[in-house]
Each structure stands twice: as structure tokens, then as C-alpha cells.
Amino acid sequence: MKKLLAALVVATATMTGFQAQAAELKDGEQYITLNQARAAQPEVIEFFSFYCPHCYSFEMQYKIPSKVKAQLPQGTTFKQYHVDFLGPQGKNLTRAWALAMTLGVEDKVKTALFDGAQANAFKSMDDIRQKFIDNGVTAEQFDGTINSFAVTTLVKTQQNLVKQFQVNGVPDFYVNNKFRVNPEGLSRDDFVGDYVKTVIELLKK
């Protein structure tokens, strides 16, 4: 993660007025091939945590997830799954994010959840619940859905995929269940651009 942060700093300093030509993708450099079956449908998965400062930078400052989404080929899905191994409210935030996905309010609550976690402001699910209410989700919606079958299923989906991909650090991007983006192999001159291009190019493999 230190190398990732350094790359982002360099990218910020050098991207103005200059964009390096991304290198041809090579297994073991820009990406790592995984020993598992390819997804039935094209998809990109990002694992993240609201507690992770690098995830915050990816989302809020460099906007890598939104840039990836903007360039996805038709029919490709982009999913963001929360890991629960970071922060004192990691498990509650994983459930809260499952609720956001179930209600389709991810964009409404994402910034508030990032800000709250980064400030270590969440002491219980009640604090998280208030962020949802402050951003347009009714108390009845939250209370009636947070422990629903649909939300619990999404919680298990997130947890199971973290185990399947052996995720131990975030942000972490996977393409078609078959490729993991390797940040350490990306351009230091245009890290953000190379990250997005790598994801899109891996969808063609």
C-alpha cells in the first residue's frame, strides 16, 4: 500500500500536461492471472473498505471506479464489495453497504460512509443508520431491510468472495474472476490512466 500511495503521489505530480503511453499488458506485471474459472458474464469487482485511506483516494480524489465504469463495454457489470477486516465497525459497514446495494442508494450514502469511517465517527450501527437517514433513506426503510434475507445474502456474498480471491489488502480490482490488477506493475507517470486502461484491456482477454 505504501508503494501504491507513492504511485498516486507521482501520478498527481506528473499527469498535468503529460500522459505516458501505457505499456503492453504482461502477466505478472500489470496483472496476475488467477487459477479459477472465468466469470460467465463480463464483470469487474472492486473490493474496498470505508476505513481504507487509499480506497478513499481511489474513489474521491482520483475517481478510478467512476472512470472504469464510464469505459465499460456494454453488458459488463461493475460491483463494489466491502471487506469487513478493517476498522472497528467493519462488519456493520459491510452489512450497511449490502443494504445500500439492495436499496439502490450507493451513490447517496457512499460519501457520508467514507467520511464517517475516515473520521472514526462510527461507534455502532446506530451511527451508520443516521448517515442513511441524513441522506434520504427513511428510518422505516433502514430498519425494515437491514436484517432482511436479501441483505444477509449480500453480506455472505461479499464475505465469500473475499475468501475466494484471498483479498488481504484494498483497494483490489478483479476482472472476469480471472485477473487481478497488480498496482505495483503500473506506470508511475500515469498511474490512474494505466489502472483504468488495464482493467478495460483485461476485459478483452
PDB file of C-alpha atoms in Angstrom:
ATOM      1  CA  MET A   1       0.000   0.000   0.000  1.00  0.00           C
ATOM      2  CA  LYS A   2       2.961   2.346   0.596  1.00  0.00           C
ATOM      3  CA  LYS A   3       4.058   1.754  -2.988  1.00  0.00           C
ATOM      4  CA  LEU A   4       0.502   2.408  -4.138  1.00  0.00           C
ATOM      5  CA  LEU A   5       0.376   5.718  -2.282  1.00  0.00           C
ATOM      6  CA  ALA A   6       3.736   6.726  -3.719  1.00  0.00           C
ATOM      7  CA  ALA A   7       2.479   5.923  -7.205  1.00  0.00           C
ATOM      8  CA  LEU A   8      -0.582   8.085  -6.695  1.00  0.00           C
ATOM      9  CA  VAL A   9       1.537  10.984  -5.483  1.00  0.00           C
ATOM     10  CA  VAL A  10       3.810  10.702  -8.511  1.00  0.00           C
ATOM     11  CA  ALA A  11       0.817  10.397 -10.825  1.00  0.00           C
ATOM     12  CA  THR A  12      -0.705  13.554  -9.420  1.00  0.00           C
ATOM     13  CA  ALA A  13       2.538  15.446  -9.900  1.00  0.00           C
ATOM     14  CA  THR A  14       3.168  14.315 -13.453  1.00  0.00           C
ATOM     15  CA  MET A  15      -0.207  13.902 -15.123  1.00  0.00           C
ATOM     16  CA  THR A  16      -0.659  17.611 -15.811  1.00  0.00           C
ATOM     17  CA  GLY A  17       0.281  18.205 -19.421  1.00  0.00           C
ATOM     18  CA  PHE A  18       1.759  14.730 -19.814  1.00  0.00           C
ATOM     19  CA  GLN A  19       0.338  11.279 -20.279  1.00  0.00           C
ATOM     20  CA  ALA A  20       2.675   8.345 -20.639  1.00  0.00           C
ATOM     21  CA  GLN A  21       1.976   5.634 -23.152  1.00  0.00           C
ATOM     22  CA  ALA A  22       0.799   2.577 -21.212  1.00  0.00           C
ATOM     23  CA  ALA A  23       2.945  -0.494 -21.709  1.00  0.00           C
ATOM     24  CA  GLU A  24       1.600  -3.659 -23.315  1.00  0.00           C
ATOM     25  CA  LEU A  25      -0.058  -5.816 -20.696  1.00  0.00           C
ATOM     26  CA  LYS A  26       2.047  -8.666 -19.363  1.00  0.00           C
ATOM     27  CA  ASP A  27       1.027 -11.343 -16.906  1.00  0.00           C
ATOM     28  CA  GLY A  28       2.935 -10.819 -13.667  1.00  0.00           C
ATOM     29  CA  GLU A  29       3.394  -7.119 -14.345  1.00  0.00           C
ATOM     30  CA  GLN A  30       0.186  -5.106 -14.773  1.00  0.00           C
ATOM     31  CA  TYR A  31      -1.969  -8.079 -13.830  1.00  0.00           C
ATOM     32  CA  ILE A  32      -1.890 -11.540 -12.279  1.00  0.00           C
ATOM     33  CA  THR A  33      -3.800 -14.493 -13.732  1.00  0.00           C
ATOM     34  CA  LEU A  34      -5.836 -16.411 -11.156  1.00  0.00           C
ATOM     35  CA  ASN A  35      -6.273 -20.159 -11.062  1.00  0.00           C
ATOM     36  CA  GLN A  36     -10.053 -20.215 -11.187  1.00  0.00           C
ATOM     37  CA  ALA A  37     -12.912 -20.331 -13.654  1.00  0.00           C
ATOM     38  CA  ARG A  38     -13.750 -17.301 -15.753  1.00  0.00           C
ATOM     39  CA  ALA A  39     -16.979 -15.490 -14.903  1.00  0.00           C
ATOM     40  CA  ALA A  40     -19.973 -16.453 -17.011  1.00  0.00           C
ATOM     41  CA  GLN A  41     -20.638 -12.789 -17.807  1.00  0.00           C
ATOM     42  CA  PRO A  42     -18.073  -9.958 -18.103  1.00  0.00           C
ATOM     43  CA  GLU A  43     -17.644  -8.165 -14.800  1.00  0.00           C
ATOM     44  CA  VAL A  44     -15.289  -6.028 -12.744  1.00  0.00           C
ATOM     45  CA  ILE A  45     -15.197  -6.289  -8.958  1.00  0.00           C
ATOM     46  CA  GLU A  46     -13.551  -3.822  -6.623  1.00  0.00           C
ATOM     47  CA  PHE A  47     -13.010  -4.781  -3.001  1.00  0.00           C
ATOM     48  CA  PHE A  48     -12.756  -1.767  -0.714  1.00  0.00           C
ATOM     49  CA  SER A  49     -13.250  -0.537   2.832  1.00  0.00           C
ATOM     50  CA  PHE A  50     -14.663   2.746   4.029  1.00  0.00           C
ATOM     51  CA  TYR A  51     -11.826   2.762   6.564  1.00  0.00           C
ATOM     52  CA  CYS A  52      -9.121   2.469   3.896  1.00  0.00           C
ATOM     53  CA  PRO A  53      -7.455   5.823   3.059  1.00  0.00           C
ATOM     54  CA  HIS A  54      -6.279   4.522  -0.322  1.00  0.00           C
ATOM     55  CA  CYS A  55      -9.843   3.461  -1.163  1.00  0.00           C
ATOM     56  CA  TYR A  56     -10.956   6.968  -0.238  1.00  0.00           C
ATOM     57  CA  SER A  57      -8.350   8.425  -2.617  1.00  0.00           C
ATOM     58  CA  PHE A  58      -9.344   5.997  -5.384  1.00  0.00           C
ATOM     59  CA  GLU A  59     -13.000   6.959  -5.012  1.00  0.00           C
ATOM     60  CA  MET A  60     -12.985  10.645  -4.114  1.00  0.00           C
ATOM     61  CA  GLN A  61      -9.766  12.125  -5.443  1.00  0.00           C
ATOM     62  CA  TYR A  62      -8.656  10.021  -8.416  1.00  0.00           C
ATOM     63  CA  LYS A  63     -12.150   8.697  -9.246  1.00  0.00           C
ATOM     64  CA  ILE A  64     -10.777   5.426 -10.585  1.00  0.00           C
ATOM     65  CA  PRO A  65     -14.029   3.459 -10.022  1.00  0.00           C
ATOM     66  CA  SER A  66     -16.138   6.019 -11.890  1.00  0.00           C
ATOM     67  CA  LYS A  67     -13.585   6.219 -14.718  1.00  0.00           C
ATOM     68  CA  VAL A  68     -13.642   2.437 -15.048  1.00  0.00           C
ATOM     69  CA  LYS A  69     -17.449   2.411 -15.081  1.00  0.00           C
ATOM     70  CA  ALA A  70     -17.528   5.088 -17.780  1.00  0.00           C
ATOM     71  CA  GLN A  71     -15.458   2.939 -20.149  1.00  0.00           C
ATOM     72  CA  LEU A  72     -17.019  -0.473 -19.543  1.00  0.00           C
ATOM     73  CA  PRO A  73     -18.219  -2.277 -22.677  1.00  0.00           C
ATOM     74  CA  GLN A  74     -21.961  -2.787 -22.925  1.00  0.00           C
ATOM     75  CA  GLY A  75     -23.145  -5.748 -20.875  1.00  0.00           C
ATOM     76  CA  THR A  76     -20.298  -5.562 -18.353  1.00  0.00           C
ATOM     77  CA  THR A  77     -21.158  -5.156 -14.681  1.00  0.00           C
ATOM     78  CA  PHE A  78     -19.141  -3.259 -12.094  1.00  0.00           C
ATOM     79  CA  LYS A  79     -19.538  -4.279  -8.463  1.00  0.00           C
ATOM     80  CA  GLN A  80     -18.027  -2.763  -5.348  1.00  0.00           C
ATOM     81  CA  TYR A  81     -17.851  -5.115  -2.373  1.00  0.00           C
ATOM     82  CA  HIS A  82     -16.908  -4.097   1.148  1.00  0.00           C
ATOM     83  CA  VAL A  83     -14.376  -6.034   3.248  1.00  0.00           C
ATOM     84  CA  ASP A  84     -15.002  -6.366   6.965  1.00  0.00           C
ATOM     85  CA  PHE A  85     -11.434  -6.934   8.187  1.00  0.00           C
ATOM     86  CA  LEU A  86     -10.642  -3.227   8.643  1.00  0.00           C
ATOM     87  CA  GLY A  87     -11.887  -0.874  11.366  1.00  0.00           C
ATOM     88  CA  PRO A  88     -13.989  -1.352  14.497  1.00  0.00           C
ATOM     89  CA  GLN A  89     -17.266  -1.173  12.553  1.00  0.00           C
ATOM     90  CA  GLY A  90     -16.068  -3.123   9.524  1.00  0.00           C
ATOM     91  CA  LYS A  91     -18.695  -5.854   9.830  1.00  0.00           C
ATOM     92  CA  ASN A  92     -21.512  -3.363  10.363  1.00  0.00           C
ATOM     93  CA  LEU A  93     -20.346  -1.336   7.360  1.00  0.00           C
ATOM     94  CA  THR A  94     -20.302  -4.472   5.216  1.00  0.00           C
ATOM     95  CA  ARG A  95     -23.944  -5.056   6.164  1.00  0.00           C
ATOM     96  CA  ALA A  96     -24.763  -1.381   5.652  1.00  0.00           C
ATOM     97  CA  TRP A  97     -23.195  -1.488   2.184  1.00  0.00           C
ATOM     98  CA  ALA A  98     -25.264  -4.577   1.391  1.00  0.00           C
ATOM     99  CA  LEU A  99     -28.308  -2.560   2.426  1.00  0.00           C
ATOM    100  CA  ALA A 100     -27.232   0.307   0.151  1.00  0.00           C
ATOM    101  CA  MET A 101     -26.910  -2.110  -2.781  1.00  0.00           C
ATOM    102  CA  THR A 102     -30.283  -3.668  -2.007  1.00  0.00           C
ATOM    103  CA  LEU A 103     -31.999  -0.274  -1.903  1.00  0.00           C
ATOM    104  CA  GLY A 104     -30.015   1.110  -4.849  1.00  0.00           C
ATOM    105  CA  VAL A 105     -28.743   4.077  -2.815  1.00  0.00           C
ATOM    106  CA  GLU A 106     -24.988   3.513  -3.084  1.00  0.00           C
ATOM    107  CA  ASP A 107     -24.311   6.929  -4.599  1.00  0.00           C
ATOM    108  CA  LYS A 108     -26.444   8.655  -1.969  1.00  0.00           C
ATOM    109  CA  VAL A 109     -24.637   7.247   1.068  1.00  0.00           C
ATOM    110  CA  LYS A 110     -21.129   6.416  -0.160  1.00  0.00           C
ATOM    111  CA  THR A 111     -19.509   9.778   0.587  1.00  0.00           C
ATOM    112  CA  ALA A 112     -21.101  10.011   4.042  1.00  0.00           C
ATOM    113  CA  LEU A 113     -19.956   6.500   4.934  1.00  0.00           C
ATOM    114  CA  PHE A 114     -16.424   7.210   3.728  1.00  0.00           C
ATOM    115  CA  ASP A 115     -16.273  10.480   5.671  1.00  0.00           C
ATOM    116  CA  GLY A 116     -17.644   8.905   8.831  1.00  0.00           C
ATOM    117  CA  ALA A 117     -15.279   5.950   8.739  1.00  0.00           C
ATOM    118  CA  GLN A 118     -12.243   8.083   7.896  1.00  0.00           C
ATOM    119  CA  ALA A 119     -13.044  10.283  10.913  1.00  0.00           C
ATOM    120  CA  ASN A 120     -13.603   7.156  13.057  1.00  0.00           C
ATOM    121  CA  ALA A 121     -17.045   8.561  13.892  1.00  0.00           C
ATOM    122  CA  PHE A 122     -18.911   5.253  13.866  1.00  0.00           C
ATOM    123  CA  LYS A 123     -19.278   3.673  17.292  1.00  0.00           C
ATOM    124  CA  SER A 124     -22.273   1.452  16.491  1.00  0.00           C
ATOM    125  CA  MET A 125     -24.781   0.581  13.785  1.00  0.00           C
ATOM    126  CA  ASP A 126     -26.927   3.435  15.105  1.00  0.00           C
ATOM    127  CA  ASP A 127     -24.318   5.950  13.910  1.00  0.00           C
ATOM    128  CA  ILE A 128     -24.261   4.313  10.485  1.00  0.00           C
ATOM    129  CA  ARG A 129     -28.062   4.258  10.407  1.00  0.00           C
ATOM    130  CA  GLN A 130     -28.126   8.030  10.973  1.00  0.00           C
ATOM    131  CA  LYS A 131     -25.946   8.587   7.888  1.00  0.00           C
ATOM    132  CA  PHE A 132     -28.502   6.728   5.795  1.00  0.00           C
ATOM    133  CA  ILE A 133     -31.340   8.793   7.240  1.00  0.00           C
ATOM    134  CA  ASP A 134     -29.391  12.020   6.693  1.00  0.00           C
ATOM    135  CA  ASN A 135     -29.020  11.075   3.035  1.00  0.00           C
ATOM    136  CA  GLY A 136     -32.572  10.234   2.083  1.00  0.00           C
ATOM    137  CA  VAL A 137     -33.218   6.719   3.386  1.00  0.00           C
ATOM    138  CA  THR A 138     -36.168   6.610   5.760  1.00  0.00           C
ATOM    139  CA  ALA A 139     -35.889   5.051   9.200  1.00  0.00           C
ATOM    140  CA  GLU A 140     -38.557   2.563   8.140  1.00  0.00           C
ATOM    141  CA  GLN A 141     -36.550   1.546   5.061  1.00  0.00           C
ATOM    142  CA  PHE A 142     -33.380   1.074   7.084  1.00  0.00           C
ATOM    143  CA  ASP A 143     -34.938  -0.780   9.999  1.00  0.00           C
ATOM    144  CA  GLY A 144     -37.124  -2.948   7.801  1.00  0.00           C
ATOM    145  CA  THR A 145     -34.334  -4.023   5.458  1.00  0.00           C
ATOM    146  CA  ILE A 146     -31.020  -4.059   7.350  1.00  0.00           C
ATOM    147  CA  ASN A 147     -31.527  -7.636   8.600  1.00  0.00           C
ATOM    148  CA  SER A 148     -33.571  -8.875   5.646  1.00  0.00           C
ATOM    149  CA  PHE A 149     -32.820 -12.059   3.729  1.00  0.00           C
ATOM    150  CA  ALA A 150     -31.656 -10.048   0.693  1.00  0.00           C
ATOM    151  CA  VAL A 151     -29.173  -8.012   2.723  1.00  0.00           C
ATOM    152  CA  THR A 152     -27.888 -11.036   4.637  1.00  0.00           C
ATOM    153  CA  THR A 153     -27.353 -12.855   1.343  1.00  0.00           C
ATOM    154  CA  LEU A 154     -25.308  -9.925   0.009  1.00  0.00           C
ATOM    155  CA  VAL A 155     -23.265  -9.842   3.221  1.00  0.00           C
ATOM    156  CA  LYS A 156     -22.391 -13.511   2.712  1.00  0.00           C
ATOM    157  CA  THR A 157     -21.626 -12.888  -0.960  1.00  0.00           C
ATOM    158  CA  GLN A 158     -19.117 -10.186  -0.054  1.00  0.00           C
ATOM    159  CA  GLN A 159     -17.501 -12.299   2.669  1.00  0.00           C
ATOM    160  CA  ASN A 160     -17.321 -15.414   0.498  1.00  0.00           C
ATOM    161  CA  LEU A 161     -15.718 -13.566  -2.406  1.00  0.00           C
ATOM    162  CA  VAL A 162     -13.109 -12.031  -0.102  1.00  0.00           C
ATOM    163  CA  LYS A 163     -12.164 -15.585   0.891  1.00  0.00           C
ATOM    164  CA  GLN A 164     -12.340 -16.874  -2.678  1.00  0.00           C
ATOM    165  CA  PHE A 165      -9.984 -14.205  -4.000  1.00  0.00           C
ATOM    166  CA  GLN A 166      -7.895 -14.243  -0.794  1.00  0.00           C
ATOM    167  CA  VAL A 167      -8.180 -10.478  -0.501  1.00  0.00           C
ATOM    168  CA  ASN A 168      -5.890  -9.136   2.217  1.00  0.00           C
ATOM    169  CA  GLY A 169      -5.491  -5.540   1.117  1.00  0.00           C
ATOM    170  CA  VAL A 170      -7.654  -2.910  -0.537  1.00  0.00           C
ATOM    171  CA  PRO A 171      -8.435  -1.353  -2.967  1.00  0.00           C
ATOM    172  CA  ASP A 172      -8.259  -4.515  -5.051  1.00  0.00           C
ATOM    173  CA  PHE A 173      -9.689  -4.942  -8.582  1.00  0.00           C
ATOM    174  CA  TYR A 174     -10.594  -8.228 -10.295  1.00  0.00           C
ATOM    175  CA  VAL A 175     -11.688  -8.752 -13.884  1.00  0.00           C
ATOM    176  CA  ASN A 176     -13.885 -11.645 -15.027  1.00  0.00           C
ATOM    177  CA  ASN A 177     -12.908 -13.641 -11.919  1.00  0.00           C
ATOM    178  CA  LYS A 178      -9.722 -14.453 -13.811  1.00  0.00           C
ATOM    179  CA  PHE A 179      -7.380 -11.471 -13.487  1.00  0.00           C
ATOM    180  CA  ARG A 180      -6.233  -9.284 -10.594  1.00  0.00           C
ATOM    181  CA  VAL A 181      -4.870  -5.818 -11.342  1.00  0.00           C
ATOM    182  CA  ASN A 182      -1.340  -5.511  -9.953  1.00  0.00           C
ATOM    183  CA  PRO A 183      -0.792  -1.866  -8.886  1.00  0.00           C
ATOM    184  CA  GLU A 184       2.950  -2.345  -8.439  1.00  0.00           C
ATOM    185  CA  GLY A 185       3.336  -3.106 -12.151  1.00  0.00           C
ATOM    186  CA  LEU A 186       1.555   0.004 -13.404  1.00  0.00           C
ATOM    187  CA  SER A 187       3.025   3.208 -14.831  1.00  0.00           C
ATOM    188  CA  ARG A 188       4.340   5.669 -12.264  1.00  0.00           C
ATOM    189  CA  ASP A 189       3.930   8.517 -14.753  1.00  0.00           C
ATOM    190  CA  ASP A 190       0.219   7.938 -15.361  1.00  0.00           C
ATOM    191  CA  PHE A 191      -0.884   5.548 -12.638  1.00  0.00           C
ATOM    192  CA  VAL A 192      -4.568   6.449 -12.794  1.00  0.00           C
ATOM    193  CA  GLY A 193      -4.787   6.226 -16.582  1.00  0.00           C
ATOM    194  CA  ASP A 194      -2.831   2.972 -16.654  1.00  0.00           C
ATOM    195  CA  TYR A 195      -5.031   1.478 -13.931  1.00  0.00           C
ATOM    196  CA  VAL A 196      -8.207   2.216 -15.872  1.00  0.00           C
ATOM    197  CA  LYS A 197      -6.714   1.058 -19.178  1.00  0.00           C
ATOM    198  CA  THR A 198      -5.513  -2.190 -17.606  1.00  0.00           C
ATOM    199  CA  VAL A 199      -8.988  -3.007 -16.307  1.00  0.00           C
ATOM    200  CA  ILE A 200     -10.581  -2.314 -19.698  1.00  0.00           C
ATOM    201  CA  GLU A 201      -7.938  -4.253 -21.623  1.00  0.00           C
ATOM    202  CA  LEU A 202      -8.275  -7.261 -19.310  1.00  0.00           C
ATOM    203  CA  LEU A 203     -11.952  -7.451 -20.224  1.00  0.00           C
ATOM    204  CA  LYS A 204     -10.842  -8.258 -23.776  1.00  0.00           C
ATOM    205  CA  LYS A 205      -8.641 -11.204 -22.782  1.00  0.00           C
TER     206      LYS A 205
END
